[in-house]
mmCIF file of C-alpha atoms and ligand atoms in Angstrom:
data_model
loop_
_atom_site.group_PDB
_atom_site.id
_atom_site.type_symbol
_atom_site.label_atom_id
_atom_site.label_comp_id
_atom_site.label_asym_id
_atom_site.label_seq_id
_atom_site.Cartn_x
_atom_site.Cartn_y
_atom_site.Cartn_z
ATOM 1 C CA MET X 121 -48.769 -3.368 -30.312
ATOM 2 C CA ILE X 122 -46.503 -2.061 -27.696
ATOM 3 C CA LYS X 123 -42.783 -3.973 -27.585
ATOM 4 C CA VAL X 124 -41.252 -3.681 -24.393
ATOM 5 C CA GLY X 125 -38.871 -5.570 -23.211
ATOM 6 C CA VAL X 126 -37.492 -7.070 -19.585
ATOM 7 C CA LEU X 127 -33.819 -6.954 -18.602
ATOM 8 C CA GLU X 128 -33.081 -10.369 -17.521
ATOM 9 C CA LEU X 129 -29.421 -9.997 -16.516
ATOM 10 C CA GLN X 130 -30.869 -10.909 -12.635
ATOM 11 C CA GLY X 131 -33.183 -10.693 -10.865
ATOM 12 C CA ASP X 132 -37.256 -10.894 -10.800
ATOM 13 C CA PHE X 133 -38.032 -10.698 -14.049
ATOM 14 C CA GLU X 134 -41.285 -13.641 -14.430
ATOM 15 C CA LEU X 135 -43.875 -10.945 -12.884
ATOM 16 C CA HIS X 136 -42.987 -8.705 -14.800
ATOM 17 C CA HIS X 137 -43.333 -10.570 -18.288
ATOM 18 C CA ASN X 138 -47.373 -11.555 -17.540
ATOM 19 C CA ILE X 139 -48.002 -7.115 -16.351
ATOM 20 C CA LEU X 140 -47.105 -7.179 -19.741
ATOM 21 C CA ARG X 141 -49.549 -9.555 -20.557
ATOM 22 C CA GLU X 142 -52.127 -8.889 -19.080
ATOM 23 C CA LEU X 143 -51.903 -5.506 -20.252
ATOM 24 C CA GLY X 144 -51.858 -6.437 -24.268
ATOM 25 C CA TYR X 145 -47.701 -5.765 -24.981
ATOM 26 C CA SER X 146 -45.487 -7.664 -26.002
ATOM 27 C CA SER X 147 -43.370 -8.162 -23.718
ATOM 28 C CA PHE X 148 -39.224 -9.778 -24.721
ATOM 29 C CA SER X 149 -36.208 -11.105 -22.605
ATOM 30 C CA VAL X 150 -33.142 -8.460 -22.786
ATOM 31 C CA LYS X 151 -29.964 -10.501 -22.670
ATOM 32 C CA ASP X 152 -27.162 -8.234 -25.317
ATOM 33 C CA SER X 153 -27.664 -4.955 -27.007
ATOM 34 C CA SER X 154 -29.398 -5.986 -30.374
ATOM 35 C CA ASP X 155 -32.305 -7.506 -28.205
ATOM 36 C CA LEU X 156 -33.149 -3.774 -27.654
ATOM 37 C CA GLU X 157 -33.768 -3.138 -31.204
ATOM 38 C CA SER X 158 -37.348 -2.413 -32.543
ATOM 39 C CA LEU X 159 -38.613 -2.562 -29.343
ATOM 40 C CA ASP X 160 -40.464 0.773 -27.295
ATOM 41 C CA GLY X 161 -39.344 0.330 -23.716
ATOM 42 C CA LEU X 162 -37.748 -1.648 -21.593
ATOM 43 C CA ILE X 163 -37.786 -2.463 -17.770
ATOM 44 C CA ILE X 164 -35.055 -3.226 -15.300
ATOM 45 C CA PRO X 165 -36.524 -5.131 -12.445
ATOM 46 C CA GLY X 166 -35.985 -5.471 -9.448
ATOM 47 C CA GLY X 167 -32.724 -8.336 -7.619
ATOM 48 C CA GLU X 168 -28.844 -7.490 -6.942
ATOM 49 C CA SER X 169 -28.106 -3.892 -7.783
ATOM 50 C CA THR X 170 -24.178 -4.736 -7.951
ATOM 51 C CA THR X 171 -24.399 -8.307 -9.544
ATOM 52 C CA MET X 172 -26.498 -6.528 -12.506
ATOM 53 C CA SER X 173 -23.734 -3.432 -12.451
ATOM 54 C CA LEU X 174 -21.414 -5.410 -12.953
ATOM 55 C CA LEU X 175 -22.944 -7.864 -15.726
ATOM 56 C CA ILE X 176 -24.843 -4.627 -17.345
ATOM 57 C CA ASP X 177 -20.631 -4.308 -18.124
ATOM 58 C CA ALA X 178 -19.969 -7.178 -18.190
ATOM 59 C CA PHE X 179 -22.329 -7.451 -21.320
ATOM 60 C CA ASN X 180 -21.768 -4.778 -23.097
ATOM 61 C CA LEU X 181 -25.107 -3.136 -22.730
ATOM 62 C CA ARG X 182 -24.503 0.598 -21.083
ATOM 63 C CA LYS X 183 -24.170 2.159 -23.500
ATOM 64 C CA SER X 184 -27.125 0.189 -25.793
ATOM 65 C CA ILE X 185 -29.281 1.447 -22.712
ATOM 66 C CA LEU X 186 -28.218 5.077 -22.316
ATOM 67 C CA ASP X 187 -28.359 5.551 -26.025
ATOM 68 C CA PHE X 188 -31.937 3.552 -26.035
ATOM 69 C CA SER X 189 -33.320 5.707 -23.007
ATOM 70 C CA GLU X 190 -32.887 9.094 -25.114
ATOM 71 C CA GLU X 191 -35.528 7.586 -26.964
ATOM 72 C CA ASN X 192 -37.633 5.398 -24.884
ATOM 73 C CA SER X 193 -39.171 4.313 -21.495
ATOM 74 C CA VAL X 194 -36.900 3.272 -19.838
ATOM 75 C CA LEU X 195 -39.104 2.157 -16.069
ATOM 76 C CA GLY X 196 -36.988 0.591 -13.018
ATOM 77 C CA THR X 197 -37.930 -1.146 -10.078
ATOM 78 C CA CYS X 198 -36.854 -1.147 -6.625
ATOM 79 C CA ALA X 199 -32.332 -1.966 -8.451
ATOM 80 C CA GLY X 200 -34.091 -1.290 -11.081
ATOM 81 C CA LEU X 201 -34.732 2.684 -9.585
ATOM 82 C CA ILE X 202 -30.888 2.268 -7.609
ATOM 83 C CA LEU X 203 -29.732 1.186 -11.684
ATOM 84 C CA MET X 204 -31.607 4.067 -13.082
ATOM 85 C CA SER X 205 -30.129 6.569 -10.492
ATOM 86 C CA LYS X 206 -27.072 9.626 -10.689
ATOM 87 C CA PHE X 207 -26.407 9.512 -6.876
ATOM 88 C CA ILE X 208 -26.136 6.220 -4.759
ATOM 89 C CA GLU X 209 -24.987 7.301 -0.846
ATOM 90 C CA ASP X 210 -21.816 5.616 0.364
ATOM 91 C CA GLU X 211 -21.834 3.066 -2.618
ATOM 92 C CA SER X 212 -19.030 2.330 -4.976
ATOM 93 C CA LYS X 213 -20.401 -1.064 -5.814
ATOM 94 C CA VAL X 214 -22.825 -0.195 -8.334
ATOM 95 C CA ASN X 215 -21.852 2.429 -11.165
ATOM 96 C CA PRO X 216 -25.498 4.088 -11.396
ATOM 97 C CA LEU X 217 -26.658 4.687 -15.203
ATOM 98 C CA GLY X 218 -27.780 7.874 -14.640
ATOM 99 C CA ILE X 219 -31.494 8.168 -16.254
ATOM 100 C CA LEU X 220 -32.938 9.552 -14.153
ATOM 101 C CA ASP X 221 -32.724 12.499 -11.401
ATOM 102 C CA ILE X 222 -32.656 12.243 -8.018
ATOM 103 C CA GLU X 223 -29.682 10.842 -5.137
ATOM 104 C CA ILE X 224 -30.418 7.046 -3.576
ATOM 105 C CA SER X 225 -30.211 4.971 -0.626
ATOM 106 C CA ARG X 226 -29.129 1.462 -0.185
ATOM 107 C CA ASN X 227 -31.697 -1.117 1.790
ATOM 108 C CA ALA X 228 -32.942 2.441 3.334
ATOM 109 C CA TYR X 229 -35.886 0.749 5.139
ATOM 110 C CA GLY X 230 -33.642 -2.819 6.177
ATOM 111 C CA ARG X 231 -31.050 -4.447 6.038
ATOM 112 C CA GLN X 232 -31.922 -7.162 7.129
ATOM 113 C CA ILE X 233 -34.028 -9.609 4.412
ATOM 114 C CA MET X 234 -36.659 -7.712 4.866
ATOM 115 C CA SER X 235 -40.418 -6.889 3.623
ATOM 116 C CA SER X 236 -43.082 -5.055 4.002
ATOM 117 C CA VAL X 237 -46.134 -4.055 1.697
ATOM 118 C CA GLU X 238 -47.325 -0.525 1.851
ATOM 119 C CA ASN X 239 -50.788 0.569 1.092
ATOM 120 C CA ILE X 240 -49.714 3.894 -0.955
ATOM 121 C CA SER X 241 -52.135 6.243 -3.315
ATOM 122 C CA ILE X 242 -51.368 7.458 -6.825
ATOM 123 C CA GLU X 243 -53.914 10.019 -8.610
ATOM 124 C CA SER X 244 -54.208 8.926 -12.172
ATOM 125 C CA ASP X 245 -57.373 10.685 -14.386
ATOM 126 C CA SER X 246 -58.117 13.021 -11.366
ATOM 127 C CA LYS X 247 -59.053 9.831 -9.149
ATOM 128 C CA ILE X 248 -56.951 8.260 -5.621
ATOM 129 C CA ILE X 249 -56.393 4.706 -6.767
ATOM 130 C CA ASN X 250 -55.288 3.239 -3.572
ATOM 131 C CA MET X 251 -52.699 -0.099 -3.759
ATOM 132 C CA ASP X 252 -51.213 -2.496 -1.893
ATOM 133 C CA VAL X 253 -47.087 -2.428 -2.996
ATOM 134 C CA THR X 254 -44.180 -4.505 -2.198
ATOM 135 C CA LEU X 255 -40.828 -3.906 -0.799
ATOM 136 C CA ILE X 256 -38.156 -5.874 -0.542
ATOM 137 C CA ARG X 257 -34.597 -3.979 0.874
ATOM 138 C CA ALA X 258 -35.550 -1.534 -1.141
ATOM 139 C CA PRO X 259 -33.883 2.147 -1.416
ATOM 140 C CA LYS X 260 -34.601 5.341 -0.379
ATOM 141 C CA ILE X 261 -35.346 8.442 -2.474
ATOM 142 C CA LEU X 262 -32.935 10.973 -0.583
ATOM 143 C CA LYS X 263 -33.078 13.703 -3.431
ATOM 144 C CA VAL X 264 -35.504 14.829 -6.560
ATOM 145 C CA ASN X 265 -34.192 17.229 -9.376
ATOM 146 C CA LYS X 266 -36.903 19.555 -10.540
ATOM 147 C CA ASN X 267 -37.602 17.989 -13.820
ATOM 148 C CA ILE X 268 -38.803 14.822 -11.082
ATOM 149 C CA ASN X 269 -42.313 14.356 -10.392
ATOM 150 C CA VAL X 270 -43.493 12.721 -7.547
ATOM 151 C CA ILE X 271 -46.522 10.336 -7.939
ATOM 152 C CA ALA X 272 -45.858 8.649 -5.354
ATOM 153 C CA GLU X 273 -44.526 8.590 -0.982
ATOM 154 C CA ILE X 274 -44.399 6.145 1.357
ATOM 155 C CA ASP X 275 -43.597 7.940 4.607
ATOM 156 C CA ASN X 276 -43.206 11.070 3.457
ATOM 157 C CA SER X 277 -40.805 10.329 0.960
ATOM 158 C CA PRO X 278 -40.933 10.061 -2.477
ATOM 159 C CA ALA X 279 -41.955 6.708 -3.591
ATOM 160 C CA ALA X 280 -42.268 6.346 -7.333
ATOM 161 C CA VAL X 281 -41.404 8.821 -9.548
ATOM 162 C CA PHE X 282 -41.153 10.398 -13.390
ATOM 163 C CA ASP X 283 -39.620 12.588 -15.324
ATOM 164 C CA GLY X 284 -42.212 12.709 -18.277
ATOM 165 C CA LYS X 285 -40.615 9.882 -19.990
ATOM 166 C CA HIS X 286 -38.815 7.438 -17.472
ATOM 167 C CA MET X 287 -39.985 6.275 -14.059
ATOM 168 C CA GLY X 288 -38.335 4.832 -11.097
ATOM 169 C CA LEU X 289 -40.378 3.043 -8.202
ATOM 170 C CA SER X 290 -38.186 1.690 -4.794
ATOM 171 C CA PHE X 291 -41.098 -1.049 -4.517
ATOM 172 C CA HIS X 292 -42.403 -3.729 -6.647
ATOM 173 C CA PRO X 293 -46.175 -3.463 -8.198
ATOM 174 C CA GLU X 294 -46.092 -6.758 -10.308
ATOM 175 C CA LEU X 295 -45.382 -8.410 -6.581
ATOM 176 C CA ASN X 296 -49.136 -7.681 -5.982
ATOM 177 C CA GLY X 297 -50.726 -7.914 -9.452
ATOM 178 C CA SER X 298 -50.190 -3.603 -9.583
ATOM 179 C CA THR X 299 -50.873 -2.646 -13.010
ATOM 180 C CA ILE X 300 -51.423 0.580 -13.026
ATOM 181 C CA PHE X 301 -47.804 2.276 -13.496
ATOM 182 C CA HIS X 302 -46.379 -0.451 -16.379
ATOM 183 C CA GLU X 303 -49.487 1.117 -18.311
ATOM 184 C CA MET X 304 -48.828 4.557 -17.615
ATOM 185 C CA LEU X 305 -45.421 4.005 -18.398
ATOM 186 C CA PHE X 306 -45.806 2.770 -21.298
ATOM 187 C CA SER X 307 -49.883 3.505 -22.455
ATOM 188 C CA ARG X 308 -49.763 7.457 -22.363
ATOM 189 C CA THR X 309 -53.091 7.065 -22.746
ATOM 190 C CA THR X 310 -53.733 7.418 -18.897
ATOM 191 C CA LYS X 311 -53.510 10.675 -17.541
ATOM 192 C CA LEU X 312 -51.935 10.772 -14.324
ATOM 193 C CA ASN X 313 -51.499 13.980 -12.203
ATOM 194 C CA HIS X 314 -48.623 14.663 -10.208
ATOM 195 C CA LYS X 315 -46.988 16.809 -7.541
ATOM 196 C CA ASN X 316 -44.286 18.655 -8.988
ATOM 197 C CA SER X 317 -45.410 19.685 -13.246
ATOM 198 C CA GLU X 318 -48.562 19.888 -15.611
ATOM 199 C CA GLY X 319 -46.413 18.263 -17.932
ATOM 200 C CA ILE X 320 -46.723 14.421 -17.720
ATOM 201 C CA ASN X 321 -49.322 13.821 -20.504
ATOM 202 C CA ALA X 322 -47.216 15.971 -23.177
ATOM 203 C CA ALA X 323 -44.686 13.575 -23.005
HETATM 204 N N1 LIG L 651 -31.083 -4.041 -1.946
HETATM 205 C C1 LIG L 651 -31.337 -4.617 -3.329
HETATM 206 C C2 LIG L 651 -30.285 -3.993 -3.639
HETATM 207 O O1 LIG L 651 -29.216 -3.232 -3.026
HETATM 208 C C3 LIG L 651 -32.523 -4.238 -4.324
HETATM 209 C C4 LIG L 651 -33.585 -5.190 -3.948
HETATM 210 C C5 LIG L 651 -34.725 -5.443 -4.389
HETATM 211 O O2 LIG L 651 -34.834 -5.506 -5.821
HETATM 212 N N2 LIG L 651 -35.840 -5.494 -4.423
HETATM 213 O O3 LIG L 651 -30.284 -3.810 -5.263
#
């Protein structure tokens, strides 16, 4: 049984548990370092990245999450993507974890309480899959290192990235009931085709 934890410091974690259960995985709450033991993967959900950044340090989770990410996959959605990034443009309130070698800009799709539903396409098992996903004051991915594969775009900017082990999404797939990203990352049985490399299935 695949065991995936959801970081529950703040934000939108409940729907991720629903997606994990729908996929037949065991889902767990992660609130302190000991909760990471024996998990196969971790989700850093959407929410408010400034608050989550403070709480990660307040609960002494920074090193444990980084150690966990050496061996296991991490999925970040929206604020989770911000926290997983290496560089954040014009930002001092978030101390990112640097798990994904990307540069992002916070709130780049709208500074107000702004949300929109976008239709994206990904290629999986050589089929094109279209789906709706939700952006809520979403981060824009400005730069990706060459080890990063772009698996979906919105308005010609990378919106979903994967480095062979970790995945970051600007949007919230869980708000539209999309299970494919969780499945791609944590089951590793679904073939994922993407733009920059051929290596994903080797992981
Ligand atoms: N704008 C939020 C932040 O910077 C992210 C919003 C979200 O996760 N939906 O943390």
